[in-house]
Amino acid sequence: VRPFCMKRGQQVIDQLSASSSTAKSMSASPSSSATALPVGDLASLDLASFQALLGGIYEESPWVSEEAHKIGQADNSIFKSVTALAACMKQVVDNAPRETQLTLLRSHPDLAGRAARTGEVTPASSEEQKRAGLSSLTPAQLARLSLLNSQYVKKMGFPFILAVRNAQTSTVLAALEGRLNNSPSSEFGACLAQVHKIAWMRLLRAVRHAPTGFLTCHILDTARGCPAAGMALSLHRFNAVTSVWEELASLVTNTDGRLPGGPVLKGADFMVGLYEWRFKAGDYFARVGLETAGMPFLDEIPLRFGIDNPEDHYHVPLLVSPWSFSTYRGS
């Protein structure tokens, strides 16, 4: 790191420390698993209780959770995290005979099909399809989806499967149109992968995850070749109930371009959801003397990202100059 960057960064932090607000309340709309049974407590459940809770994780296939319970009685390490339990259940399915896997695939209803429209699907499947807007399609969308579903089943021998909980109608149609060109053998594997994704999201809603995940950030000034010390930023989470972006924290980076105090979210506050960093890049460029246009190309930079596994470390950095920015998922 260049010495002048370090010196200037400390000056900026000293100036802003008194006026900047630190992390705000981390409360937001809790996930549905907030009051659920902690994953570690699953080890003490008998089979009947275990099945009552997790028998529907894989669509109409309680044999998966039954086998996971059996495995857990011999090795309770699978109950240390939702990640470990999901991996165990996935392995049960992947090790099953192909005919059993095919039966599992065929247990899934057509997306926006007759069964879904008449309420003849499981509550979990119904809720997932509604979230994707599949219960309120236009006549043209429904006709198009029905035609593609029929073509897919005729070619593949099993229904088109997509984890739609966080998808949009346009995404569903695009995926179906694209995958219709694949071979049955290729789609068999693709559908199993989607089944596992569906199971993962259902599992996260059924039990409380281990509080091991956390979120960090690091901002690098690529124009000056040093950490972006003293850049203001805030973190927001989308509340799906109120459709409002809620501010969780307002911070200023330290001399290393990192967040003061370590992770901005961790433990129970770190949950599945849609998040957004908002970086005050324009203010930073002005403060450090970087030349920008009369109408700045970049000012406040919103960076939206999703958290899928609340037991993981998500490192979401920013590499920025007055003319470009980039990010990646680190850990």
CSV table of C-alpha atoms in Angstrom, one decimal:
chain,number,residue,atom,x,y,z
A,1,VAL,CA,0.0,0.0,0.0
A,2,ARG,CA,1.4,3.4,-0.9
A,3,PRO,CA,2.4,5.6,2.1
A,4,PHE,CA,0.5,8.7,1.0
A,5,CYS,CA,-2.7,6.6,0.8
A,6,MET,CA,-2.3,5.4,4.3
A,7,LYS,CA,-1.6,8.9,5.6
A,8,ARG,CA,-4.5,10.5,3.8
A,9,GLY,CA,-6.8,7.6,4.8
A,10,GLN,CA,-6.2,8.2,8.5
A,11,GLN,CA,-6.9,11.9,8.1
A,12,VAL,CA,-10.2,11.2,6.4
A,13,ILE,CA,-11.2,8.7,9.1
A,14,ASP,CA,-10.3,11.1,11.9
A,15,GLN,CA,-12.5,13.8,10.3
A,16,LEU,CA,-15.5,11.5,9.7
A,17,SER,CA,-15.4,9.3,12.8
A,18,ALA,CA,-17.3,11.8,15.0
A,19,SER,CA,-20.2,12.3,12.5
A,20,SER,CA,-20.6,8.9,10.9
A,21,SER,CA,-23.2,6.6,12.3
A,22,THR,CA,-22.1,3.1,13.2
A,23,ALA,CA,-24.0,-0.1,12.7
A,24,LYS,CA,-27.7,0.3,13.3
A,25,SER,CA,-30.1,-2.2,14.6
A,26,MET,CA,-29.8,-5.4,12.7
A,27,SER,CA,-33.4,-6.2,13.1
A,28,ALA,CA,-35.4,-6.8,9.9
A,29,SER,CA,-38.1,-9.1,8.8
A,30,PRO,CA,-37.0,-12.4,10.2
A,31,SER,CA,-36.9,-15.5,8.1
A,32,SER,CA,-39.6,-18.1,8.6
A,33,SER,CA,-37.0,-20.2,10.5
A,34,ALA,CA,-36.4,-17.5,13.2
A,35,THR,CA,-38.6,-19.4,15.7
A,36,ALA,CA,-38.0,-22.8,14.3
A,37,LEU,CA,-36.2,-25.7,15.9
A,38,PRO,CA,-32.4,-25.2,15.9
A,39,VAL,CA,-30.7,-27.6,13.6
A,40,GLY,CA,-28.7,-29.1,16.4
A,41,ASP,CA,-31.9,-30.2,18.2
A,42,LEU,CA,-32.9,-32.5,15.4
A,43,ALA,CA,-30.6,-35.1,16.8
A,44,SER,CA,-32.9,-35.7,19.8
A,45,LEU,CA,-36.1,-36.2,17.6
A,46,ASP,CA,-37.6,-39.6,17.2
A,47,LEU,CA,-38.5,-40.7,13.6
A,48,ALA,CA,-42.1,-39.7,13.8
A,49,SER,CA,-41.2,-36.2,15.0
A,50,PHE,CA,-38.4,-35.9,12.5
A,51,GLN,CA,-40.7,-36.9,9.6
A,52,ALA,CA,-43.4,-34.5,10.7
A,53,LEU,CA,-40.9,-31.7,10.4
A,54,LEU,CA,-38.8,-32.7,7.4
A,55,GLY,CA,-40.8,-35.4,5.5
A,56,GLY,CA,-41.8,-32.9,2.8
A,57,ILE,CA,-38.4,-31.4,2.1
A,58,TYR,CA,-38.2,-33.6,-1.0
A,59,GLU,CA,-41.5,-33.5,-2.9
A,60,GLU,CA,-43.7,-36.4,-1.9
A,61,SER,CA,-40.6,-38.4,-0.9
A,62,PRO,CA,-40.4,-39.0,2.9
A,63,TRP,CA,-38.0,-41.8,2.3
A,64,VAL,CA,-35.2,-39.2,1.9
A,65,SER,CA,-35.7,-37.7,5.4
A,66,GLU,CA,-36.3,-41.2,6.9
A,67,GLU,CA,-32.9,-42.4,5.6
A,68,ALA,CA,-31.3,-39.1,6.8
A,69,HIS,CA,-32.7,-39.7,10.3
A,70,LYS,CA,-31.2,-43.2,10.3
A,71,ILE,CA,-27.8,-41.9,9.3
A,72,GLY,CA,-28.0,-39.2,12.0
A,73,GLN,CA,-28.6,-41.8,14.7
A,74,ALA,CA,-25.2,-43.3,13.8
A,75,ASP,CA,-23.5,-40.0,13.1
A,76,ASN,CA,-25.1,-36.9,14.6
A,77,SER,CA,-22.5,-34.6,13.0
A,78,ILE,CA,-25.0,-34.2,10.2
A,79,PHE,CA,-27.0,-32.1,12.6
A,80,LYS,CA,-24.2,-29.6,13.3
A,81,SER,CA,-25.5,-27.3,10.5
A,82,VAL,CA,-28.2,-27.1,7.8
A,83,THR,CA,-25.4,-27.3,5.3
A,84,ALA,CA,-24.3,-30.7,6.6
A,85,LEU,CA,-27.9,-32.0,6.8
A,86,ALA,CA,-28.7,-30.9,3.3
A,87,ALA,CA,-25.5,-32.6,2.0
A,88,CYS,CA,-26.6,-35.8,3.8
A,89,MET,CA,-30.1,-35.7,2.2
A,90,LYS,CA,-28.6,-34.9,-1.2
A,91,GLN,CA,-26.3,-37.9,-0.9
A,92,VAL,CA,-29.3,-40.2,0.0
A,93,VAL,CA,-31.0,-39.1,-3.3
A,94,ASP,CA,-27.9,-39.3,-5.4
A,95,ASN,CA,-27.2,-42.8,-4.2
A,96,ALA,CA,-30.8,-44.0,-4.8
A,97,PRO,CA,-31.5,-46.2,-7.9
A,98,ARG,CA,-32.4,-44.4,-11.1
A,99,GLU,CA,-36.0,-45.6,-11.0
A,100,THR,CA,-36.4,-44.1,-7.5
A,101,GLN,CA,-34.9,-40.9,-8.7
A,102,LEU,CA,-37.3,-40.8,-11.6
A,103,THR,CA,-40.2,-41.3,-9.3
A,104,LEU,CA,-39.0,-38.3,-7.3
A,105,LEU,CA,-38.8,-36.2,-10.4
A,106,ARG,CA,-42.3,-37.3,-11.4
A,107,SER,CA,-43.6,-36.3,-8.0
A,108,HIS,CA,-43.1,-32.7,-8.9
A,109,PRO,CA,-46.2,-30.9,-10.4
A,110,ASP,CA,-46.0,-29.0,-13.7
A,111,LEU,CA,-45.3,-25.4,-13.1
A,112,ALA,CA,-48.7,-23.5,-13.3
A,113,GLY,CA,-50.2,-26.9,-14.4
A,114,ARG,CA,-53.7,-28.1,-13.7
A,115,ALA,CA,-52.8,-29.5,-10.3
A,116,ALA,CA,-51.3,-26.2,-9.2
A,117,ARG,CA,-54.3,-24.2,-10.4
A,118,THR,CA,-56.8,-26.4,-8.6
A,119,GLY,CA,-54.8,-26.6,-5.4
A,120,GLU,CA,-53.9,-30.2,-5.7
A,121,VAL,CA,-50.2,-29.7,-4.9
A,122,THR,CA,-48.3,-29.7,-1.6
A,123,PRO,CA,-48.5,-26.4,0.4
A,124,ALA,CA,-44.7,-25.9,-0.1
A,125,SER,CA,-45.0,-26.2,-3.9
A,126,SER,CA,-48.1,-24.0,-4.0
A,127,GLU,CA,-46.3,-21.2,-2.0
A,128,GLU,CA,-43.2,-21.4,-4.2
A,129,GLN,CA,-45.1,-21.1,-7.4
A,130,LYS,CA,-47.1,-18.2,-6.1
A,131,ARG,CA,-43.9,-16.3,-5.2
A,132,ALA,CA,-42.8,-16.7,-8.8
A,133,GLY,CA,-46.1,-15.2,-10.0
A,134,LEU,CA,-47.2,-18.5,-11.6
A,135,SER,CA,-50.6,-18.3,-9.9
A,136,SER,CA,-51.4,-15.0,-11.7
A,137,LEU,CA,-50.2,-15.5,-15.2
A,138,THR,CA,-51.8,-13.7,-18.2
A,139,PRO,CA,-53.8,-16.0,-20.5
A,140,ALA,CA,-51.0,-15.7,-23.1
A,141,GLN,CA,-48.3,-16.6,-20.5
A,142,LEU,CA,-50.3,-19.6,-19.3
A,143,ALA,CA,-50.9,-20.8,-22.8
A,144,ARG,CA,-47.2,-20.5,-23.6
A,145,LEU,CA,-46.1,-22.2,-20.4
A,146,SER,CA,-48.6,-25.0,-20.8
A,147,LEU,CA,-47.4,-25.7,-24.4
A,148,LEU,CA,-43.8,-25.7,-23.3
A,149,ASN,CA,-44.5,-28.0,-20.4
A,150,SER,CA,-46.3,-30.5,-22.6
A,151,GLN,CA,-43.4,-30.5,-25.1
A,152,TYR,CA,-40.9,-31.0,-22.3
A,153,VAL,CA,-42.7,-33.9,-20.7
A,154,LYS,CA,-43.2,-35.6,-24.1
A,155,LYS,CA,-39.5,-35.3,-24.9
A,156,MET,CA,-38.0,-36.0,-21.4
A,157,GLY,CA,-40.5,-38.4,-19.8
A,158,PHE,CA,-40.7,-36.3,-16.6
A,159,PRO,CA,-41.8,-32.7,-15.7
A,160,PHE,CA,-39.7,-29.6,-16.1
A,161,ILE,CA,-38.3,-28.7,-12.7
A,162,LEU,CA,-37.0,-25.3,-11.6
A,163,ALA,CA,-36.4,-23.9,-8.1
A,164,VAL,CA,-38.8,-21.0,-8.6
A,165,ARG,CA,-39.0,-19.5,-5.0
A,166,ASN,CA,-36.8,-16.6,-6.0
A,167,ALA,CA,-37.5,-16.5,-9.7
A,168,GLN,CA,-39.7,-14.4,-11.9
A,169,THR,CA,-42.1,-15.6,-14.5
A,170,SER,CA,-39.8,-14.4,-17.3
A,171,THR,CA,-37.0,-16.5,-15.8
A,172,VAL,CA,-39.2,-19.6,-15.7
A,173,LEU,CA,-40.2,-19.2,-19.3
A,174,ALA,CA,-36.6,-18.5,-20.4
A,175,ALA,CA,-35.3,-21.5,-18.6
A,176,LEU,CA,-38.0,-23.8,-20.0
A,177,GLU,CA,-37.4,-22.6,-23.5
A,178,GLY,CA,-33.7,-23.1,-23.3
A,179,ARG,CA,-33.7,-26.4,-21.6
A,180,LEU,CA,-36.2,-27.9,-24.0
A,181,ASN,CA,-33.3,-28.2,-26.5
A,182,ASN,CA,-31.3,-30.5,-24.2
A,183,SER,CA,-31.2,-34.3,-24.2
A,184,PRO,CA,-33.3,-36.4,-21.7
A,185,SER,CA,-30.1,-37.6,-20.0
A,186,SER,CA,-28.8,-34.1,-19.6
A,187,GLU,CA,-32.1,-32.9,-18.2
A,188,PHE,CA,-32.4,-35.8,-15.8
A,189,GLY,CA,-29.3,-34.4,-14.1
A,190,ALA,CA,-30.4,-30.8,-14.4
A,191,CYS,CA,-33.8,-31.6,-12.8
A,192,LEU,CA,-32.1,-33.5,-9.9
A,193,ALA,CA,-29.9,-30.4,-9.3
A,194,GLN,CA,-33.0,-28.3,-9.2
A,195,VAL,CA,-34.7,-30.7,-6.8
A,196,HIS,CA,-31.7,-30.4,-4.4
A,197,LYS,CA,-32.0,-26.6,-4.7
A,198,ILE,CA,-35.7,-26.7,-3.8
A,199,ALA,CA,-34.9,-29.0,-0.8
A,200,TRP,CA,-32.2,-26.7,0.4
A,201,MET,CA,-34.5,-23.7,0.5
A,202,ARG,CA,-37.3,-25.7,2.2
A,203,LEU,CA,-34.8,-26.9,4.8
A,204,LEU,CA,-33.7,-23.4,5.6
A,205,ARG,CA,-37.3,-22.5,6.3
A,206,ALA,CA,-38.0,-25.6,8.4
A,207,VAL,CA,-35.1,-25.4,10.8
A,208,ARG,CA,-33.0,-22.7,12.3
A,209,HIS,CA,-29.5,-22.6,10.8
A,210,ALA,CA,-26.3,-22.6,12.8
A,211,PRO,CA,-25.2,-19.0,13.5
A,212,THR,CA,-21.8,-19.3,11.8
A,213,GLY,CA,-22.2,-17.0,8.8
A,214,PHE,CA,-21.0,-13.4,8.4
A,215,LEU,CA,-20.6,-10.6,5.9
A,216,THR,CA,-17.5,-8.6,5.2
A,217,CYS,CA,-16.4,-6.0,2.6
A,218,HIS,CA,-13.2,-4.5,1.3
A,219,ILE,CA,-13.0,-1.4,-1.0
A,220,LEU,CA,-10.0,-0.9,-3.3
A,221,ASP,CA,-9.3,2.3,-5.1
A,222,THR,CA,-8.0,1.0,-8.5
A,223,ALA,CA,-7.3,4.5,-9.8
A,224,ARG,CA,-4.8,5.2,-7.0
A,225,GLY,CA,-3.7,1.7,-6.3
A,226,CYS,CA,-4.6,1.6,-2.7
A,227,PRO,CA,-7.4,0.8,-0.2
A,228,ALA,CA,-10.3,3.3,-0.4
A,229,ALA,CA,-9.9,4.6,3.2
A,230,GLY,CA,-12.7,6.8,4.4
A,231,MET,CA,-15.4,5.8,1.9
A,232,ALA,CA,-18.9,5.9,3.4
A,233,LEU,CA,-21.2,3.0,2.7
A,234,SER,CA,-24.5,1.5,4.0
A,235,LEU,CA,-26.0,-1.9,4.0
A,236,HIS,CA,-29.7,-2.6,3.2
A,237,ARG,CA,-31.9,-5.6,3.3
A,238,PHE,CA,-35.1,-6.1,1.3
A,239,ASN,CA,-38.2,-6.8,3.5
A,240,ALA,CA,-40.3,-9.1,1.4
A,241,VAL,CA,-43.3,-8.5,3.7
A,242,THR,CA,-43.4,-4.7,3.4
A,243,SER,CA,-41.5,-4.4,0.1
A,244,VAL,CA,-39.2,-1.9,1.7
A,245,TRP,CA,-35.4,-1.7,1.7
A,246,GLU,CA,-34.4,-1.4,5.4
A,247,GLU,CA,-31.0,0.1,6.3
A,248,LEU,CA,-29.0,-2.2,8.6
A,249,ALA,CA,-25.8,-0.2,8.9
A,250,SER,CA,-24.0,3.0,7.9
A,251,LEU,CA,-20.2,2.9,8.0
A,252,VAL,CA,-16.9,4.4,6.9
A,253,THR,CA,-14.0,2.2,5.8
A,254,ASN,CA,-10.8,2.2,7.9
A,255,THR,CA,-7.2,2.8,6.6
A,256,ASP,CA,-7.2,-0.6,5.0
A,257,GLY,CA,-10.4,0.0,3.1
A,258,ARG,CA,-12.2,-2.5,5.4
A,259,LEU,CA,-15.2,-2.2,7.7
A,260,PRO,CA,-14.4,-1.1,11.3
A,261,GLY,CA,-15.1,-3.7,13.9
A,262,GLY,CA,-15.1,-6.7,11.5
A,263,PRO,CA,-18.2,-8.3,10.0
A,264,VAL,CA,-21.1,-6.0,9.5
A,265,LEU,CA,-23.5,-8.9,9.9
A,266,LYS,CA,-23.0,-12.2,11.7
A,267,GLY,CA,-24.8,-14.9,13.7
A,268,ALA,CA,-28.6,-14.7,13.9
A,269,ASP,CA,-28.6,-11.3,12.2
A,270,PHE,CA,-27.1,-12.9,9.0
A,271,MET,CA,-30.0,-14.5,7.2
A,272,VAL,CA,-31.1,-15.5,3.7
A,273,GLY,CA,-32.3,-12.6,1.7
A,274,LEU,CA,-31.7,-9.9,-0.8
A,275,TYR,CA,-29.1,-7.3,0.2
A,276,GLU,CA,-27.6,-4.1,-1.2
A,277,TRP,CA,-24.4,-2.2,-0.5
A,278,ARG,CA,-24.6,1.5,-1.3
A,279,PHE,CA,-21.2,3.0,-1.8
A,280,LYS,CA,-20.7,6.8,-1.6
A,281,ALA,CA,-18.0,6.7,-4.3
A,282,GLY,CA,-18.6,10.3,-5.6
A,283,ASP,CA,-18.0,11.8,-2.2
A,284,TYR,CA,-14.8,9.7,-1.8
A,285,PHE,CA,-13.5,10.7,-5.3
A,286,ALA,CA,-14.0,14.4,-4.4
A,287,ARG,CA,-12.3,14.0,-1.0
A,288,VAL,CA,-9.2,12.4,-2.3
A,289,GLY,CA,-8.9,14.6,-5.4
A,290,LEU,CA,-9.7,12.2,-8.2
A,291,GLU,CA,-10.9,14.0,-11.3
A,292,THR,CA,-14.4,13.2,-12.5
A,293,ALA,CA,-16.7,14.5,-15.2
A,294,GLY,CA,-19.1,17.4,-14.7
A,295,MET,CA,-21.8,14.8,-14.6
A,296,PRO,CA,-20.0,12.1,-12.7
A,297,PHE,CA,-20.0,8.7,-14.4
A,298,LEU,CA,-20.2,7.1,-11.0
A,299,ASP,CA,-21.6,8.6,-7.8
A,300,GLU,CA,-23.5,6.4,-5.4
A,301,ILE,CA,-23.0,2.8,-6.4
A,302,PRO,CA,-25.7,0.3,-5.5
A,303,LEU,CA,-24.5,-3.3,-5.4
A,304,ARG,CA,-27.3,-5.8,-5.0
A,305,PHE,CA,-26.6,-9.4,-4.0
A,306,GLY,CA,-28.3,-12.4,-2.5
A,307,ILE,CA,-27.4,-14.5,0.6
A,308,ASP,CA,-28.3,-18.1,0.0
A,309,ASN,CA,-26.3,-19.9,2.8
A,310,PRO,CA,-26.5,-18.0,6.1
A,311,GLU,CA,-23.9,-20.5,7.6
A,312,ASP,CA,-21.2,-19.3,5.1
A,313,HIS,CA,-18.8,-16.3,5.1
A,314,TYR,CA,-19.8,-13.9,2.3
A,315,HIS,CA,-17.1,-11.4,1.3
A,316,VAL,CA,-18.6,-8.9,-1.1
A,317,PRO,CA,-15.9,-6.3,-2.0
A,318,LEU,CA,-15.8,-3.3,-4.4
A,319,LEU,CA,-12.9,-2.5,-6.8
A,320,VAL,CA,-13.6,1.1,-8.0
A,321,SER,CA,-12.3,4.0,-10.0
A,322,PRO,CA,-14.2,7.1,-11.3
A,323,TRP,CA,-14.9,5.1,-14.5
A,324,SER,CA,-15.4,1.5,-13.5
A,325,PHE,CA,-16.3,-0.9,-10.7
A,326,SER,CA,-16.4,-4.6,-10.1
A,327,THR,CA,-17.1,-7.2,-7.4
A,328,TYR,CA,-17.1,-10.9,-6.7
A,329,ARG,CA,-18.2,-13.4,-4.1
A,330,GLY,CA,-15.3,-14.1,-1.8
A,331,SER,CA,-15.0,-16.1,1.4
